[in-house]
Short mmCIF file of C-alpha atoms and ligand atoms in Angstrom, two decimals:
data_model
loop_
_atom_site.label_atom_id
_atom_site.label_comp_id
_atom_site.label_asym_id
_atom_site.label_seq_id
_atom_site.Cartn_x
_atom_site.Cartn_y
_atom_site.Cartn_z
CA UNK A 16 -5.81 -17.23 9.29
CA UNK A 17 -6.55 -20.93 9.23
CA UNK A 18 -7.49 -20.84 12.90
CA UNK A 19 -10.00 -18.11 12.15
CA UNK A 20 -11.49 -20.05 9.28
CA UNK A 21 -11.93 -23.04 11.54
CA UNK A 22 -13.58 -21.01 14.26
CA UNK A 23 -16.38 -19.75 11.99
CA UNK A 24 -18.65 -22.46 10.59
CA UNK A 25 -18.78 -22.42 6.80
CA UNK A 26 -22.50 -22.89 7.04
CA UNK A 27 -22.93 -19.51 8.70
CA UNK A 28 -25.01 -17.36 6.34
CA UNK A 29 -22.63 -14.43 6.83
CA UNK A 30 -19.49 -16.57 6.57
CA UNK A 31 -17.60 -14.38 4.08
CA UNK A 32 -18.42 -11.17 5.87
CA UNK A 33 -17.31 -12.66 9.20
CA UNK A 34 -14.06 -13.98 7.74
CA UNK A 35 -13.35 -10.53 6.32
CA UNK A 36 -13.88 -8.98 9.74
CA UNK A 37 -11.57 -11.54 11.30
CA UNK A 38 -8.88 -10.73 8.74
CA UNK A 39 -9.10 -7.07 9.65
CA UNK A 40 -9.04 -7.82 13.38
CA UNK A 41 -5.95 -9.96 12.85
CA UNK A 42 -4.43 -7.08 10.85
CA UNK A 43 -5.27 -4.80 13.76
CA UNK A 44 -3.48 -7.01 16.30
CA UNK A 45 -0.51 -7.22 13.96
CA UNK A 46 -0.29 -3.43 13.83
CA UNK A 47 -1.27 -3.12 10.15
CA UNK A 48 -4.84 -1.88 10.55
CA UNK A 49 -5.74 1.02 12.84
CA UNK A 50 -8.90 0.98 15.02
CA UNK A 51 -10.32 3.74 12.81
CA UNK A 52 -9.90 1.36 9.88
CA UNK A 53 -12.20 -1.12 11.57
CA UNK A 54 -14.86 1.57 11.88
CA UNK A 55 -14.36 2.61 8.25
CA UNK A 56 -14.91 -1.01 7.24
CA UNK A 57 -18.23 -1.00 9.10
CA UNK A 58 -19.36 1.97 7.06
CA UNK A 59 -18.32 0.13 3.91
CA UNK A 60 -20.21 -3.02 4.94
CA UNK A 61 -23.38 -1.01 5.26
CA UNK A 62 -23.11 0.20 1.67
CA UNK A 63 -22.19 -3.29 0.53
CA UNK A 64 -25.49 -4.51 1.95
CA UNK A 65 -27.32 -1.84 -0.03
CA UNK A 66 -25.80 -2.92 -3.35
CA UNK A 67 -26.43 -6.60 -2.57
CA UNK A 68 -22.77 -7.51 -1.86
CA UNK A 69 -21.96 -7.98 -5.51
CA UNK A 70 -20.33 -5.96 -8.27
CA UNK A 71 -23.13 -3.96 -9.89
CA UNK A 72 -23.24 -2.85 -13.56
CA UNK A 73 -22.12 0.78 -13.00
CA UNK A 74 -19.07 -0.51 -11.11
CA UNK A 75 -18.22 -2.69 -14.12
CA UNK A 76 -18.28 0.42 -16.32
CA UNK A 77 -16.00 2.23 -13.88
CA UNK A 78 -13.63 -0.75 -13.74
CA UNK A 79 -13.35 -0.75 -17.54
CA UNK A 80 -12.60 2.97 -17.66
CA UNK A 81 -10.14 2.61 -14.78
CA UNK A 82 -8.30 -0.18 -16.61
CA UNK A 83 -8.06 1.99 -19.73
CA UNK A 84 -6.80 5.01 -17.76
CA UNK A 85 -4.22 2.93 -15.92
CA UNK A 86 -2.99 1.42 -19.20
CA UNK A 87 -2.61 4.86 -20.76
CA UNK A 88 -0.90 6.36 -17.73
CA UNK A 89 2.69 7.55 -18.00
CA UNK A 90 3.38 6.69 -14.35
CA UNK A 91 0.52 4.95 -12.54
CA UNK A 92 0.79 4.47 -8.77
CA UNK A 93 -1.32 2.26 -6.53
CA UNK A 94 -1.76 3.76 -3.09
CA UNK A 95 -2.11 1.21 -0.29
CA UNK A 96 -3.30 1.64 3.29
CA UNK A 97 -3.78 -0.87 6.12
CA UNK A 98 -7.28 -2.09 5.25
CA UNK A 99 -6.45 -2.40 1.55
CA UNK A 100 -3.24 -4.32 2.25
CA UNK A 101 -5.07 -6.83 4.41
CA UNK A 102 -8.14 -7.21 2.19
CA UNK A 103 -6.63 -7.03 -1.29
CA UNK A 104 -2.84 -6.97 -0.90
CA UNK A 105 -2.22 -10.01 -3.06
CA UNK A 106 -4.36 -8.73 -5.95
CA UNK A 107 -2.82 -5.26 -5.69
CA UNK A 108 0.61 -6.75 -6.22
CA UNK A 109 -0.69 -8.60 -9.26
CA UNK A 110 -2.31 -5.44 -10.59
CA UNK A 111 0.97 -3.55 -10.19
CA UNK A 112 2.78 -6.31 -12.07
CA UNK A 113 0.41 -6.46 -15.05
CA UNK A 114 0.49 -2.68 -15.34
CA UNK A 115 4.14 -2.13 -14.50
CA UNK A 116 2.80 0.30 -11.88
CA UNK A 117 4.45 1.47 -8.68
CA UNK A 118 3.03 0.73 -5.23
CA UNK A 119 3.17 3.25 -2.41
CA UNK A 120 2.16 2.91 1.22
CA UNK A 121 0.13 6.00 2.00
CA UNK A 122 -1.43 6.25 5.44
CA UNK A 123 -3.90 8.61 7.02
CA UNK A 124 -2.71 7.59 10.49
CA UNK A 125 0.93 7.34 9.55
CA UNK A 126 3.64 5.75 11.66
CA UNK A 127 6.87 4.38 10.29
CA UNK A 128 6.29 1.09 12.05
CA UNK A 129 2.96 0.55 10.33
CA UNK A 130 4.34 1.58 6.93
CA UNK A 131 7.17 -0.95 7.36
CA UNK A 132 4.71 -3.72 8.22
CA UNK A 133 2.49 -2.99 5.22
CA UNK A 134 5.48 -2.90 2.87
CA UNK A 135 6.64 -6.22 4.32
CA UNK A 136 3.25 -7.79 3.73
CA UNK A 137 3.18 -6.56 0.12
CA UNK A 138 6.67 -7.88 -0.45
CA UNK A 139 5.59 -11.20 0.94
CA UNK A 140 2.94 -11.18 -1.82
CA UNK A 141 5.67 -10.58 -4.38
CA UNK A 142 6.04 -6.78 -4.61
CA UNK A 143 9.57 -5.85 -5.60
CA UNK A 144 9.60 -2.21 -4.59
CA UNK A 145 7.24 -0.43 -2.24
CA UNK A 146 7.49 3.36 -1.97
CA UNK A 147 6.38 5.50 0.92
CA UNK A 148 8.20 3.96 3.87
CA UNK A 149 11.42 5.94 4.41
CA UNK A 150 11.16 8.05 1.29
CA UNK A 151 7.90 9.92 1.95
CA UNK A 152 9.64 13.27 1.91
CA UNK A 153 7.28 15.35 -0.24
CA UNK A 154 4.15 16.94 1.14
CA UNK A 155 0.84 17.14 -0.73
CA UNK A 156 0.03 20.86 -0.49
CA UNK A 157 -2.77 21.64 1.93
CA UNK A 158 -2.51 18.42 3.93
CA UNK A 159 -0.92 19.04 7.29
CA UNK A 160 0.54 16.30 9.51
CA UNK A 161 2.17 13.09 8.35
CA UNK A 162 -0.92 12.06 6.37
CA UNK A 163 0.16 14.45 3.64
CA UNK A 164 3.55 12.82 3.04
CA UNK A 165 4.31 11.03 -0.23
CA UNK A 166 7.36 9.69 -2.03
CA UNK A 167 9.01 11.82 -4.76
CA UNK A 168 9.39 8.61 -6.77
CA UNK A 169 5.86 7.40 -6.15
CA UNK A 170 2.62 9.37 -5.77
CA UNK A 171 4.42 12.71 -6.19
CA UNK A 172 5.54 11.69 -9.66
CA UNK A 173 2.34 9.90 -10.66
CA UNK A 174 -0.10 11.07 -13.30
CA UNK A 175 -2.73 8.49 -12.29
CA UNK A 176 -3.27 7.32 -8.70
CA UNK A 177 -5.48 4.44 -7.65
CA UNK A 178 -6.76 4.83 -4.10
CA UNK A 179 -9.11 2.72 -2.00
CA UNK A 180 -10.91 3.55 1.24
CA UNK A 181 -9.43 6.99 0.84
CA UNK A 182 -10.23 10.20 2.66
CA UNK A 183 -12.00 12.97 0.77
CA UNK A 184 -9.48 15.66 1.67
CA UNK A 185 -6.60 13.74 0.25
CA UNK A 186 -8.46 12.76 -2.89
CA UNK A 187 -9.22 16.41 -3.54
CA UNK A 188 -5.64 17.46 -2.78
CA UNK A 189 -4.32 14.88 -5.28
CA UNK A 190 -6.66 16.22 -7.94
CA UNK A 191 -5.52 19.76 -7.22
CA UNK A 192 -1.99 18.56 -7.92
CA UNK A 193 -3.21 17.68 -11.40
CA UNK A 194 -3.38 13.93 -10.91
CA UNK A 195 -6.14 11.70 -12.18
CA UNK A 196 -7.65 9.76 -9.30
CA UNK A 197 -9.38 6.39 -9.48
CA UNK A 198 -11.16 5.55 -6.23
CA UNK A 199 -12.57 2.28 -4.96
CA UNK A 200 -15.17 3.22 -2.39
CA UNK A 201 -18.40 1.50 -1.37
CA UNK A 202 -20.05 4.77 -0.42
CA UNK A 203 -21.22 6.55 -3.59
CA UNK A 204 -21.80 9.70 -1.53
CA UNK A 205 -18.43 9.98 0.20
CA UNK A 206 -16.37 13.03 -0.69
CA UNK A 207 -13.85 10.66 -2.23
CA UNK A 208 -16.48 9.08 -4.46
CA UNK A 209 -17.75 12.49 -5.50
CA UNK A 210 -14.35 13.97 -6.22
CA UNK A 211 -12.51 11.15 -8.00
CA UNK A 212 -12.21 11.06 -11.81
CA UNK A 213 -13.37 7.46 -11.81
CA UNK A 214 -15.26 5.99 -8.87
CA UNK A 215 -15.60 2.24 -8.54
CA UNK A 216 -18.42 1.71 -6.06
CA UNK A 217 -17.56 -1.81 -5.00
CA UNK A 218 -15.84 -3.74 -2.26
CA UNK A 219 -12.07 -3.59 -2.68
CA UNK A 220 -12.06 -7.39 -2.24
CA UNK A 221 -14.10 -7.83 -5.44
CA UNK A 222 -12.95 -4.77 -7.36
CA UNK A 223 -9.19 -5.33 -7.45
CA UNK A 224 -9.30 -8.85 -8.97
CA UNK A 225 -11.83 -7.59 -11.55
CA UNK A 226 -9.53 -4.71 -12.36
CA UNK A 227 -6.65 -7.15 -12.90
CA UNK A 228 -8.84 -9.16 -15.30
CA UNK A 229 -9.93 -6.04 -17.17
CA UNK A 230 -6.37 -4.74 -17.55
CA UNK A 231 -5.35 -8.12 -18.98
CA UNK A 232 -8.28 -7.93 -21.41
CA UNK A 233 -7.52 -4.38 -22.60
CA UNK A 234 -3.75 -4.69 -22.58
CA UNK A 235 -3.45 -5.25 -26.31
CA UNK A 236 -5.88 -2.56 -27.39
CA UNK A 237 -4.37 0.38 -29.21
CA UNK A 238 -4.16 3.78 -27.57
CA UNK A 239 -6.97 5.30 -29.61
CA UNK A 240 -9.41 2.62 -28.48
CA UNK A 241 -8.37 3.08 -24.86
CA UNK A 242 -8.82 6.84 -25.26
CA UNK A 243 -12.31 6.22 -26.61
CA UNK A 244 -13.25 4.19 -23.52
CA UNK A 245 -12.14 7.08 -21.33
CA UNK A 246 -13.76 9.84 -23.33
CA UNK A 247 -17.11 8.04 -23.40
CA UNK A 248 -16.98 7.57 -19.63
CA UNK A 249 -18.93 9.95 -17.40
CA UNK A 250 -18.34 9.56 -13.67
CA UNK A 251 -21.32 11.64 -12.64
CA UNK A 252 -23.55 9.46 -14.78
CA UNK A 253 -22.06 6.31 -13.24
CA UNK A 254 -22.66 7.66 -9.72
CA UNK A 255 -26.23 8.47 -10.73
CA UNK A 256 -26.69 4.93 -12.04
CA UNK A 257 -25.31 3.61 -8.76
CA UNK A 258 -27.76 5.62 -6.67
CA UNK A 259 -30.61 4.58 -8.94
CA UNK A 260 -29.54 0.96 -8.65
CA UNK A 261 -29.71 1.19 -4.84
CA UNK A 262 -32.99 3.11 -5.02
CA UNK A 263 -34.62 0.57 -7.36
CA UNK A 264 -33.34 -2.35 -5.33
CA UNK A 265 -34.70 -0.99 -2.07
CA UNK A 266 -37.98 -0.04 -3.70
CA UNK A 267 -38.41 -3.51 -5.15
CA UNK A 268 -37.58 -5.05 -1.78
CA UNK A 269 -40.05 -2.82 -0.01
CA UNK A 270 -42.85 -3.29 -2.51
CA UNK A 271 -42.55 -6.86 -3.71
CA UNK A 272 -39.85 -8.92 -2.19
CA UNK A 273 -39.68 -8.22 1.51
CA UNK A 274 -41.94 -11.17 2.39
CA UNK A 275 -39.70 -13.44 0.33
CA UNK A 276 -36.62 -12.06 2.05
CA UNK A 277 -38.13 -12.67 5.50
CA UNK A 278 -38.85 -16.25 4.42
CA UNK A 279 -35.28 -16.71 3.21
CA UNK A 280 -33.91 -15.51 6.52
CA UNK A 281 -35.82 -18.45 7.91
CA UNK A 282 -38.07 -16.93 10.55
P1 ATP B 327 -14.74 10.82 2.69
O1 ATP B 327 -13.60 11.31 3.51
O2 ATP B 327 -14.35 10.43 1.31
O3 ATP B 327 -15.96 11.68 2.72
P2 ATP B 327 -15.54 9.14 4.84
O4 ATP B 327 -14.95 10.15 5.77
O5 ATP B 327 -16.99 8.85 4.93
O6 ATP B 327 -15.19 9.44 3.33
P3 ATP B 327 -13.27 7.50 5.32
O7 ATP B 327 -13.17 6.86 6.64
O8 ATP B 327 -12.50 8.72 5.05
O9 ATP B 327 -14.82 7.76 5.04
O10 ATP B 327 -12.96 6.44 4.15
C1 ATP B 327 -13.41 5.14 4.19
C2 ATP B 327 -14.31 4.88 3.01
O11 ATP B 327 -14.06 3.56 2.56
C3 ATP B 327 -15.81 4.92 3.34
O12 ATP B 327 -16.49 5.65 2.35
C4 ATP B 327 -16.28 3.47 3.30
O13 ATP B 327 -17.59 3.35 2.80
C5 ATP B 327 -15.29 2.86 2.34
N1 ATP B 327 -15.00 1.42 2.56
C6 ATP B 327 -14.88 0.76 3.73
N2 ATP B 327 -14.59 -0.53 3.55
C7 ATP B 327 -14.50 -0.72 2.21
C8 ATP B 327 -14.19 -1.84 1.38
N3 ATP B 327 -13.93 -3.05 1.89
N4 ATP B 327 -14.17 -1.66 0.05
C9 ATP B 327 -14.43 -0.43 -0.49
N5 ATP B 327 -14.72 0.66 0.24
C10 ATP B 327 -14.76 0.53 1.57
MG1 MG B 328 -12.97 10.93 5.45
#
């Protein structure tokens, strides 16, 4: 990682974005990230550009509701794939610790070798137990192939599942199993975003640390107050606010600020 950081000048205007890409490429060569994951990241980057590469107000609302739901959960599970492990692994382990939640490796392109590597990385960050490596013996109904496999002691047992960069099919299948799903997804129009109970439209790199902070903040609230946060939350409304945020931002750029932006780019 240090070598990568040295090879990209800090002064580069897209420094953080380039470092993130390098981390994923490194994860790819290490066998943690699949090539499809690199493409998925590109789709995410595009939406990150549209929201201005920062956590926007509707995402903050979703993070608050997500923290409340996770705190009220009987058995919360954090589902981790290759991209998430590389981009937010350390914060995910912290989130699991503050919540007392389980972590499960859950892969769309599942191989045992990759699951082992992801679990190893999470353990290096301090995770004590990682489900989903050799114990993914239950199948989510309707999902054929190894992508539908989950652990009986992890996602299978969960009442609330946090997923990131998830596929729409699987999100819907988890909901059909009666689970509450919290999704972190930069695309407010993905099937995942549209079918989750709570959708955090933000980069997983920013969202997970914010979620940790929020859980710490709400940890001492009583159950009734946490319930109130959840019952006053409306995911459809939050998605609408997100689309309006993007719409207003683009409109303001097009109408007033494009000249300024061109100047800032330095042409
Ligand atoms: P869906 O199956 O839900 O319709 P999709 O097929 O468009 O989504 P997938 O490849 O299944 O996309 O899932 C990847 C999702 O993760 C995309 O919606 C993408 O925008 C999002 N994504 C990519 N990188 C990040 C990131 N760093 N943080 C949050 N979301 C991301
Ligand atoms: Mg998909």
